Short mmCIF file of C-alpha atoms in Angstrom, two decimals:
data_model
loop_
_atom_site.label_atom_id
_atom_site.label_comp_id
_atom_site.label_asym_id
_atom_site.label_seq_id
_atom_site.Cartn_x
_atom_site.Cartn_y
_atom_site.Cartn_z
CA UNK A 1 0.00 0.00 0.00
CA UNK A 2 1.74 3.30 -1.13
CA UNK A 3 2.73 5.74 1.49
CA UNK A 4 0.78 9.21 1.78
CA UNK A 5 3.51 11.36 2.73
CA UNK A 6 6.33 9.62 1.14
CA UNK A 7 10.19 11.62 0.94
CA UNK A 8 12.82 10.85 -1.11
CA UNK A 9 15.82 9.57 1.23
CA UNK A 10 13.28 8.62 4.20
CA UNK A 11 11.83 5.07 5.12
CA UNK A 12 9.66 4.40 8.12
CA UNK A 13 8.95 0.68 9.02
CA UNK A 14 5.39 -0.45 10.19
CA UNK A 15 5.08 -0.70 13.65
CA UNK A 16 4.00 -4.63 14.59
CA UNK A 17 1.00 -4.38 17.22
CA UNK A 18 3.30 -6.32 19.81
CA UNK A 19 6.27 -3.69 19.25
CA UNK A 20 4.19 -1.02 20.09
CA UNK A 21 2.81 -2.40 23.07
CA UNK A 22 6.03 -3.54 24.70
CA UNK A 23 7.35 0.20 23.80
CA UNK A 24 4.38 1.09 25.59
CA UNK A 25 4.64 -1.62 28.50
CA UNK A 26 8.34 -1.16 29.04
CA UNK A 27 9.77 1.62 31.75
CA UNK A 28 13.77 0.12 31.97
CA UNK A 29 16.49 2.11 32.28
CA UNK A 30 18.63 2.49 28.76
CA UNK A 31 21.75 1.38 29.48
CA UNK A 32 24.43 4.96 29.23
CA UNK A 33 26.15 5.01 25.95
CA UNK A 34 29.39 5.76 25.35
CA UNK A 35 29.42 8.87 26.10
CA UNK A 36 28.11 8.70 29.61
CA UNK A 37 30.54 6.65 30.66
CA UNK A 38 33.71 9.23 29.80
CA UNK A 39 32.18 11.50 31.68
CA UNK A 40 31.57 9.80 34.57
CA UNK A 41 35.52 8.73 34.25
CA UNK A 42 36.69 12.02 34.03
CA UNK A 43 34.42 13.20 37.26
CA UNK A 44 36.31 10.32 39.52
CA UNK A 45 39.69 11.30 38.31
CA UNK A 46 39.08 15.33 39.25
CA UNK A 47 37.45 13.99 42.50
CA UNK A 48 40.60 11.85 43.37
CA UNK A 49 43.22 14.48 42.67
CA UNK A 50 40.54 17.30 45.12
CA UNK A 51 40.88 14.69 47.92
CA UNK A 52 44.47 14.70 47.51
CA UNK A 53 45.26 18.37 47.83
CA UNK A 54 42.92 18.30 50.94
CA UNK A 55 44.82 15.43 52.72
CA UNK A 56 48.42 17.52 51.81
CA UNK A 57 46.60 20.47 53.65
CA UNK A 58 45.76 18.83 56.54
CA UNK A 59 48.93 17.11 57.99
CA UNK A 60 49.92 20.39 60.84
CA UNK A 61 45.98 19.83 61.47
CA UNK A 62 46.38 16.33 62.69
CA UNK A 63 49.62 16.65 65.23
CA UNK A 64 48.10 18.98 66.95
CA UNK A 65 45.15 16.67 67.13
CA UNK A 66 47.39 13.92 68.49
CA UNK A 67 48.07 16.24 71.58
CA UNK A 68 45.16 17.21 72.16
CA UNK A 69 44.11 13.51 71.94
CA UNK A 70 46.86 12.19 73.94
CA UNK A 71 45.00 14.29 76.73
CA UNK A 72 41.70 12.82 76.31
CA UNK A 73 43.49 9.96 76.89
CA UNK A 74 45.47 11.15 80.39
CA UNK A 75 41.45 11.73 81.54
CA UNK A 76 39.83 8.92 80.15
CA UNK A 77 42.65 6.61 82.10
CA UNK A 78 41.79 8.27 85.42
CA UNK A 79 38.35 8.16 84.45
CA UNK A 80 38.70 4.82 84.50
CA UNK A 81 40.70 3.93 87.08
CA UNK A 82 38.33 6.17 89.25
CA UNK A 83 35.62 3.59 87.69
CA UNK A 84 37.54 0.40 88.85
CA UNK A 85 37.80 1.59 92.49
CA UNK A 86 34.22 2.30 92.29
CA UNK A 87 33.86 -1.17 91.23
CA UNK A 88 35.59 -2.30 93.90
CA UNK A 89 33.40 -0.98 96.73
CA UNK A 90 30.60 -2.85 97.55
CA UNK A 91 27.56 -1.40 95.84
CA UNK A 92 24.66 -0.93 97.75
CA UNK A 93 20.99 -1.84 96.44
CA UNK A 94 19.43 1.49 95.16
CA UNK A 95 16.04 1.79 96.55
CA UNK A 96 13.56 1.27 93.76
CA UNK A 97 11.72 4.55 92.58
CA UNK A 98 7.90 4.80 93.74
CA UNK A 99 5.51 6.81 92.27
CA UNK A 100 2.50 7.78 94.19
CA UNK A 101 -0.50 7.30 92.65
CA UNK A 102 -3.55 9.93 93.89
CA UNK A 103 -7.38 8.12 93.80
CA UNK A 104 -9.81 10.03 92.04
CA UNK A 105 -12.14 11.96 94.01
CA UNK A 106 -15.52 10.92 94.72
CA UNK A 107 -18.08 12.05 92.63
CA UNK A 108 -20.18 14.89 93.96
CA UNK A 109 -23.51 16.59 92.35
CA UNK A 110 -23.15 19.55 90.38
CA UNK A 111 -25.12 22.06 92.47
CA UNK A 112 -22.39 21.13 95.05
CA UNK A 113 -19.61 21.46 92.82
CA UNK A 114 -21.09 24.95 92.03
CA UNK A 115 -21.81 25.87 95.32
CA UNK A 116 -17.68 25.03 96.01
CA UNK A 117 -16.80 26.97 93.57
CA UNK A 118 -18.59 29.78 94.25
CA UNK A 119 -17.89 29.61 98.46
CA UNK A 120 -13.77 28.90 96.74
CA UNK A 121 -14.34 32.23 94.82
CA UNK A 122 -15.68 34.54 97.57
CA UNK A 123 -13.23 33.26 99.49
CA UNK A 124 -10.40 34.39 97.13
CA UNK A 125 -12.02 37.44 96.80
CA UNK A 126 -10.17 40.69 98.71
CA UNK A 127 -12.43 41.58 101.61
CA UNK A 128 -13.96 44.79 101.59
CA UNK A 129 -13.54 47.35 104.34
CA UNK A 130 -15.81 48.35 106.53
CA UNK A 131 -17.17 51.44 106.24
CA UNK A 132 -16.67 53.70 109.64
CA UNK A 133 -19.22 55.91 110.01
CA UNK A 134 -18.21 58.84 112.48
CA UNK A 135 -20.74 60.22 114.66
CA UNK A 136 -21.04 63.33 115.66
CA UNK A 137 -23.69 63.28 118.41
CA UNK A 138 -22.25 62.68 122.04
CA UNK A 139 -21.11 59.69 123.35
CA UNK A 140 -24.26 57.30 124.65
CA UNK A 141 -22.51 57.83 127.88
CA UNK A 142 -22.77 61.14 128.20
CA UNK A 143 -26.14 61.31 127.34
CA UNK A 144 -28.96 61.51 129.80
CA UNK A 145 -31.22 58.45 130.29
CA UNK A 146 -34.69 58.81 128.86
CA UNK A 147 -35.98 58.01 132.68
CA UNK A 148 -34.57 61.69 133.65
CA UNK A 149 -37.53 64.03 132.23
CA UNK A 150 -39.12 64.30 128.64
CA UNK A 151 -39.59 68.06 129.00
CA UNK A 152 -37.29 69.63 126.62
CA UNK A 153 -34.58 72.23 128.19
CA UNK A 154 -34.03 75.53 127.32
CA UNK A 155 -31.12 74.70 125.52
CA UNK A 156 -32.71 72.45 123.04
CA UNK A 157 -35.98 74.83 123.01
CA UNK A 158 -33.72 77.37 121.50
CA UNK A 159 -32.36 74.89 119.15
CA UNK A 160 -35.82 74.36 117.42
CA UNK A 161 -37.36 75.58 114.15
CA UNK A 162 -40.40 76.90 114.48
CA UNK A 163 -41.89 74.03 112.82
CA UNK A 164 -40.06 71.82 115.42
CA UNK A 165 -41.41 73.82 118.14
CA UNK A 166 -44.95 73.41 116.57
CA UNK A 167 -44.44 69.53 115.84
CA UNK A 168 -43.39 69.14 119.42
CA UNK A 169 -46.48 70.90 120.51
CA UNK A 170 -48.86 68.90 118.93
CA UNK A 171 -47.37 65.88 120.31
CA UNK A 172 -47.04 67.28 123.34
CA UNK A 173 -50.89 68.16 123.50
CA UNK A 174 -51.96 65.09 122.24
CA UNK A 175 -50.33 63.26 125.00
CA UNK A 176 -51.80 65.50 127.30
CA UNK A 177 -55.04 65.28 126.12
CA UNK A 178 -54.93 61.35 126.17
CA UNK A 179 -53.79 60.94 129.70
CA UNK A 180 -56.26 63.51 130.93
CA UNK A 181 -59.32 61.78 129.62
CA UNK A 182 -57.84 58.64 131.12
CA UNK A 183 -57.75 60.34 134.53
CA UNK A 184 -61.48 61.85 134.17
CA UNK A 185 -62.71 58.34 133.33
CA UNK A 186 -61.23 56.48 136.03
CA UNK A 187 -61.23 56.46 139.72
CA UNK A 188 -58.65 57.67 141.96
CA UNK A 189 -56.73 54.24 142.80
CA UNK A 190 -56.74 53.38 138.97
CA UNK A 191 -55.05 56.73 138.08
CA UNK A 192 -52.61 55.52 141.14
CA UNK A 193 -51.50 52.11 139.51
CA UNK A 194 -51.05 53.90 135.77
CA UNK A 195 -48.58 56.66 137.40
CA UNK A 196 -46.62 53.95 139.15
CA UNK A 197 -46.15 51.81 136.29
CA UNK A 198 -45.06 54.66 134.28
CA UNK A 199 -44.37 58.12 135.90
CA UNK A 200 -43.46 59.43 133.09
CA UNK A 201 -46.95 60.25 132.75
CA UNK A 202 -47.22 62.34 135.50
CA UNK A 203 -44.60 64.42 133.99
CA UNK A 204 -46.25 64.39 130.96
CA UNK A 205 -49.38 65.35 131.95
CA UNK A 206 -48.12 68.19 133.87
CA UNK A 207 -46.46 69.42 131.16
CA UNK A 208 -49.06 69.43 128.70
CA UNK A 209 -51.33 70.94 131.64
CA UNK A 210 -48.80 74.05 131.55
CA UNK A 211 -48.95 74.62 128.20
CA UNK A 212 -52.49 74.34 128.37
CA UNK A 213 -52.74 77.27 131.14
CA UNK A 214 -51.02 79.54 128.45
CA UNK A 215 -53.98 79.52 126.55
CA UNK A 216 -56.64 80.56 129.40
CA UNK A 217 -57.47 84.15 130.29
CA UNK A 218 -56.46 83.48 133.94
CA UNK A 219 -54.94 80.68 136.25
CA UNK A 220 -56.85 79.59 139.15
CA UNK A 221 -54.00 79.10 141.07
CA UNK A 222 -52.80 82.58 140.63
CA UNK A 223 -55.91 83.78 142.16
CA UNK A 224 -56.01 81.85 145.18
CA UNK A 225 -52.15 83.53 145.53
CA UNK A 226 -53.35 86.71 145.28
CA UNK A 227 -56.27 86.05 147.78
CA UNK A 228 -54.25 83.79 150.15
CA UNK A 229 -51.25 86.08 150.15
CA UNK A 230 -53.54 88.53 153.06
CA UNK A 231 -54.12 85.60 155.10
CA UNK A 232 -52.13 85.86 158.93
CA UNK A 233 -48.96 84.37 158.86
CA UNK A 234 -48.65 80.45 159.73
CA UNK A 235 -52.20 79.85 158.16
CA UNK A 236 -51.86 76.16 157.46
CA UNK A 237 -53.22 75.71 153.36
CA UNK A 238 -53.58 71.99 151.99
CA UNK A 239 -53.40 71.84 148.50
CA UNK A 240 -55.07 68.68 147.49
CA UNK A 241 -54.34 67.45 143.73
CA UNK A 242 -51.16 70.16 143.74
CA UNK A 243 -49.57 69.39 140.48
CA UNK A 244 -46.18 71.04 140.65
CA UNK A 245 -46.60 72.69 143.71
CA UNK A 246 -47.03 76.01 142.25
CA UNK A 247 -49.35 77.42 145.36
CA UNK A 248 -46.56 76.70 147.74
CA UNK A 249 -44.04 77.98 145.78
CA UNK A 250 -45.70 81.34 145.89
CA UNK A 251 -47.26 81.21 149.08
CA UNK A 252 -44.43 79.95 151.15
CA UNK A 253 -42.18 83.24 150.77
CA UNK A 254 -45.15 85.32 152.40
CA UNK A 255 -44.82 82.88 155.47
CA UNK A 256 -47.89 80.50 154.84
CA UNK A 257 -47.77 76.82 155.73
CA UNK A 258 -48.40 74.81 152.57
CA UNK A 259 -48.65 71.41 152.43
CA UNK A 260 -48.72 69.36 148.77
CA UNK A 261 -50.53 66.56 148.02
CA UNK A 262 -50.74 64.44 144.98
CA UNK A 263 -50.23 61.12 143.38
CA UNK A 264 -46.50 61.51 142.56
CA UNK A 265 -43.99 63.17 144.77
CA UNK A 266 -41.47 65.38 142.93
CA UNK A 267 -39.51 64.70 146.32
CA UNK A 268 -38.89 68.62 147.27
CA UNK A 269 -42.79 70.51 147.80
CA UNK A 270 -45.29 67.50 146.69
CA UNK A 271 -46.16 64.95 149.23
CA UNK A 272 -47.43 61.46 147.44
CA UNK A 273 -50.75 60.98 148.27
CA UNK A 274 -54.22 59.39 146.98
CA UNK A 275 -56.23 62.37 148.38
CA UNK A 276 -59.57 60.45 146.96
CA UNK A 277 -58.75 57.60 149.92
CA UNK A 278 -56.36 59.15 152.41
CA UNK A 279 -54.49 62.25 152.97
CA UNK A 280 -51.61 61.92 155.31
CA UNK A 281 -52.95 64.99 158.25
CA UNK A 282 -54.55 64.47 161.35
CA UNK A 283 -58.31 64.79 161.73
CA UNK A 284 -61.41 62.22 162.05
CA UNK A 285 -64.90 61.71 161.60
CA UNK A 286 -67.85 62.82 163.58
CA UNK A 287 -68.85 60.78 166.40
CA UNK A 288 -71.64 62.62 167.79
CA UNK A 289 -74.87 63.90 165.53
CA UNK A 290 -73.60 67.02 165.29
CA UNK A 291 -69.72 66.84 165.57
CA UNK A 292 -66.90 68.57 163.80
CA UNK A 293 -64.56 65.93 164.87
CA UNK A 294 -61.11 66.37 166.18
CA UNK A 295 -57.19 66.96 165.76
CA UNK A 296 -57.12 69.45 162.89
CA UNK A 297 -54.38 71.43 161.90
CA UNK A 298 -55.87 72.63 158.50
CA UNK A 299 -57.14 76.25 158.13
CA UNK A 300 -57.44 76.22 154.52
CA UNK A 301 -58.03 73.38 151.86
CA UNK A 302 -57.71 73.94 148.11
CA UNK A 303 -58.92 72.42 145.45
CA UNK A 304 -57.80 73.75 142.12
CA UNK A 305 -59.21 72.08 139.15
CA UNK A 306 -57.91 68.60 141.41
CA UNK A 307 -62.21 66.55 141.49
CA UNK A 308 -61.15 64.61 138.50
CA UNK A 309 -61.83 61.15 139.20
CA UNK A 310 -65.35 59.49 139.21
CA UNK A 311 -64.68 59.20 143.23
CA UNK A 312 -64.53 62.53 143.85
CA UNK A 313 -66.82 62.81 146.65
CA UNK A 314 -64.18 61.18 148.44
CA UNK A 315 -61.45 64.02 148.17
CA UNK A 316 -64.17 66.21 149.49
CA UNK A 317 -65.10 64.30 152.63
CA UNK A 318 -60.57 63.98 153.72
CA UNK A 319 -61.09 67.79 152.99
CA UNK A 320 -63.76 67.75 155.52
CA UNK A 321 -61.88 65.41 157.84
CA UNK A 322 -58.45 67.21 157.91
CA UNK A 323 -60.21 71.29 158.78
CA UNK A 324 -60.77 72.76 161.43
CA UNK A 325 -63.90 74.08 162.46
CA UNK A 326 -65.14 76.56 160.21
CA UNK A 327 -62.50 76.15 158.08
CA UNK A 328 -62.75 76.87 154.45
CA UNK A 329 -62.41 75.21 151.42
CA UNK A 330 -61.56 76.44 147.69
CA UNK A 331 -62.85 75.12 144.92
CA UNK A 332 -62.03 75.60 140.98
CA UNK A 333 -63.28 74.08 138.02
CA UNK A 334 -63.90 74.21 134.34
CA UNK A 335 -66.97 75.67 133.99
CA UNK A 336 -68.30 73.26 131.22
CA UNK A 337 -67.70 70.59 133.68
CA UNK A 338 -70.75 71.36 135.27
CA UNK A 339 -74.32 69.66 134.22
CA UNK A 340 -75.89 71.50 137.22
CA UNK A 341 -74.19 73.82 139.23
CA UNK A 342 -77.08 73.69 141.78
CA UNK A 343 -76.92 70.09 141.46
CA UNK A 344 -73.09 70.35 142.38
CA UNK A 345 -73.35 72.79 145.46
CA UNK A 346 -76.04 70.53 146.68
CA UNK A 347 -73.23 67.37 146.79
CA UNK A 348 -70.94 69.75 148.28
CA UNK A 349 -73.17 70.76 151.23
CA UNK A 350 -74.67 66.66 151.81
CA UNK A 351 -70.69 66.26 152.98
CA UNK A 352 -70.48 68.88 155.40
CA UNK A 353 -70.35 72.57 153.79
CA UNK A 354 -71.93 75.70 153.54
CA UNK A 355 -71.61 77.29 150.61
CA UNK A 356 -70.27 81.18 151.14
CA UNK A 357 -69.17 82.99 147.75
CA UNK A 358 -69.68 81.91 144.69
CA UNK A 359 -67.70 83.96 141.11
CA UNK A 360 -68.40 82.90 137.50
CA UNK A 361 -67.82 86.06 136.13
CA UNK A 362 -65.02 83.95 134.28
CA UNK A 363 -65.62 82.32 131.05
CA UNK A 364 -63.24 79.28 131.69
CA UNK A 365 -63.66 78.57 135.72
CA UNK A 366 -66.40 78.81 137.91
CA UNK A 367 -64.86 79.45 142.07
CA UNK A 368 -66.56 78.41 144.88
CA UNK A 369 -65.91 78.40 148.51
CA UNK A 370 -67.57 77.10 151.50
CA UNK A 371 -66.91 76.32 155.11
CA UNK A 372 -66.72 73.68 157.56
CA UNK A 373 -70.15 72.64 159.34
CA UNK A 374 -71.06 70.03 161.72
CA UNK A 375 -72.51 67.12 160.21
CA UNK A 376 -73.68 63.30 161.59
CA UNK A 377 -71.23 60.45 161.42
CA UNK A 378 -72.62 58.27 158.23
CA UNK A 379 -72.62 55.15 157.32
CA UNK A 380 -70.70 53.81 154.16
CA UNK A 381 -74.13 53.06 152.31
CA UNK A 382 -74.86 56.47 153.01
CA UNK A 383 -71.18 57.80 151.48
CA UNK A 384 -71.71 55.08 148.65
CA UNK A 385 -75.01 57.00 147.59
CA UNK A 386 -73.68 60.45 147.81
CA UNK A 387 -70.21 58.39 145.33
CA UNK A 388 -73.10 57.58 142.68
CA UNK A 389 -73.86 61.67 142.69
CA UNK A 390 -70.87 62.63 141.27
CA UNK A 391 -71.98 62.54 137.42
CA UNK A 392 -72.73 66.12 138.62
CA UNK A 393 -69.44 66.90 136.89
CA UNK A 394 -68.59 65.70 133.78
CA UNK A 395 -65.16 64.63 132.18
CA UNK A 396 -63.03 67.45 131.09
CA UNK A 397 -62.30 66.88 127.43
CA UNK A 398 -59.84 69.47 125.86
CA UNK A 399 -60.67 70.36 122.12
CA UNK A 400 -57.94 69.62 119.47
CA UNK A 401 -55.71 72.50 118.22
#
């Protein structure tokens, strides 16, 4: 079969289908032709004549190598010998190594691992200082105990705002106003117990009482000074129900005799006394029909806006008890206390009065006084009905401000 692209000069044999798969199949090495092999002739020659120059350049190198070996050998003979005496000693058995193994720990629930952690936390935590908080009020020491009085001083008066001052007021009169409709609605020995278990109160009241007196046109008490002041010299006055004493204190300079009574002693003018049951004086009952009894000392007895328990009465008849004959007793009270005056001088007289002057030309307070008449002894039926009169006067309530 003629060729396609046939040149003059060329000739290309068929390829067999087994020569062109063992072309195909075969990956051998060709062996190196001639050429190769001068090469690789001339490279072993060049390589033998560079390893001779290098040995000729290295001869000083290798004395000084030799005494520098010789040395190493000086050491490694002692080393040795060192080694063989070691040898020689009798070696003792090294103890064997032990390694210490730790258990695991036991297993724990999480909310307790996280509460440890936490409490580990906190713990690490820098503690925070204290903060020191530097009073300037006194010491507790110095300060007065709350037992002494609750009246405020002058000192811390002047240290109020006026809104303080008004603050402490109201309180003040509300207190005041509470305890005193305590004391109109209870009898005499009940009014005793509440001071004793607290006598605060009494200072209290009192207080609130003066503040109250600010407010009226006149004082009661002031009057009877003023009236009392003429009387002779050594004129014996009981003041039953005497507050803070404030009829001695102005009668004793003009060289009365004053005696105090009332339920709390302030332990200088005020005698403690339950005038409603007993006042400490001499004096007694009637024993004949018409007696006036006996031992009195009293010229004078006053009773300034003191009938405030329901057992009243009672006051009145150790008033009677303590005077002389004829002697005279003062009376002042609120004038809206009354339901009937009449009523009232009628109760009066039943225990052994006569009434002699009478002024209620004040709006406030009505004053009354009466002496000292004979009267039978009675019986305590008899005082227990003239006890159940004494609605006569009603409670003294004080209006809100």
């Amino acid at each position: 079969m003629p060729q396609l692209f046939d040149v003059p000069g060329w000739s290309v044999a068929e390829p067999t289908a087994s020569g062109s798969k063992s072309e195909k199949s075969s990956k051998k090495r060709k062996r190196p032709t001639s050429d190769t092999s001068s090469k690789l002739l001339s490279a072993e020659l060049n390589l033998e004549k560079l390893m001779d120059k290098l040995r000729e350049s290295t001869k000083p190198d290798q004395a000084h190598k030799a005494e520098s070996s010789g040395k190493f050998s000086l050491g490694k003979s002692k080393k040795a010998k060192k080694q063989s005496q070691d040898k020689s000693k009798p070696q003792q058995p090294e103890a064997p190594l032990t390694r210490e193994i730790s258990l695991p720990k036991p297993l724990q629930p999480a909310g307790k691992q996280l509460k440890e952690k936490r409490r580990s936390f906190q713990d690490s935590r820098p503690e925070k200082r204290q903060k020191v908080r530097h009073s300037v009020d006194a010491p507790q020491a110095l300060l007065p105990p709350r037992t002494q009085s609750k009246s405020a001083s002058p000192d811390s008066e002047a240290n109020l705002t006026a809104m303080q001052k008004s603050m402490r007021a109201s309180l003040e009169g509300a207190k005041f106003r509470m305890i005193n409709e305590n004391l109109y609605k209870s009898d005499s020995q009940a009014a005793v117990q509440m001071m004793q278990e607290d006598p605060t109160v009494y200072r209290e009241y009192h207080a609130g009482f003066r503040h109250q007196v600010q407010t009226w046109p006149t004082n009661p008490v002031q009057q009877y000074i003023s009236l009392l002041k003429s009387y002779p010299p050594r004129t014996v006055v009981a003041d039953l129900g005497c507050g803070d004493a404030a009829l001695a204190r102005g009668l004793l300079p003009e060289g009365l005799i004053v005696l105090s009574f009332d339920l709390i002693s302030d332990g200088m003018y005020v005698v403690e006394a339950d005038a409603c049951t007993k006042v400490p004086l001499p004096g007694s009952e009637p024993e004949s029909q018409s007696g006036m009894g006996e031992a009195q000392i009293t010229d004078v007895v006053v009773c300034s806006l003191s009938l405030m328990n329901t057992n009243w009465p009672n006051c009145l008849r150790e008033a009677w008890r303590i005077l002389k004959p004829s002697g005279e007793l003062q009376i002042a009270e609120v004038a809206s206390r009354f339901t009937d005056v009449k009523e009232f001088e009628k109760v009066v007289s039943s225990i052994g009065f006569r009434l002699s002057k009478k002024d209620d030309r004040n709006s406030h307070f009505t004053l009354f006084e009466f002496e000292k008449v004979a009267r039978k002894p009675y019986s305590e039926k008899e005082w227990a009905k003239i006890s159940q009169r004494s609605s006569v006067l009603k409670p003294c309530e004080y209006k809100r401000r």
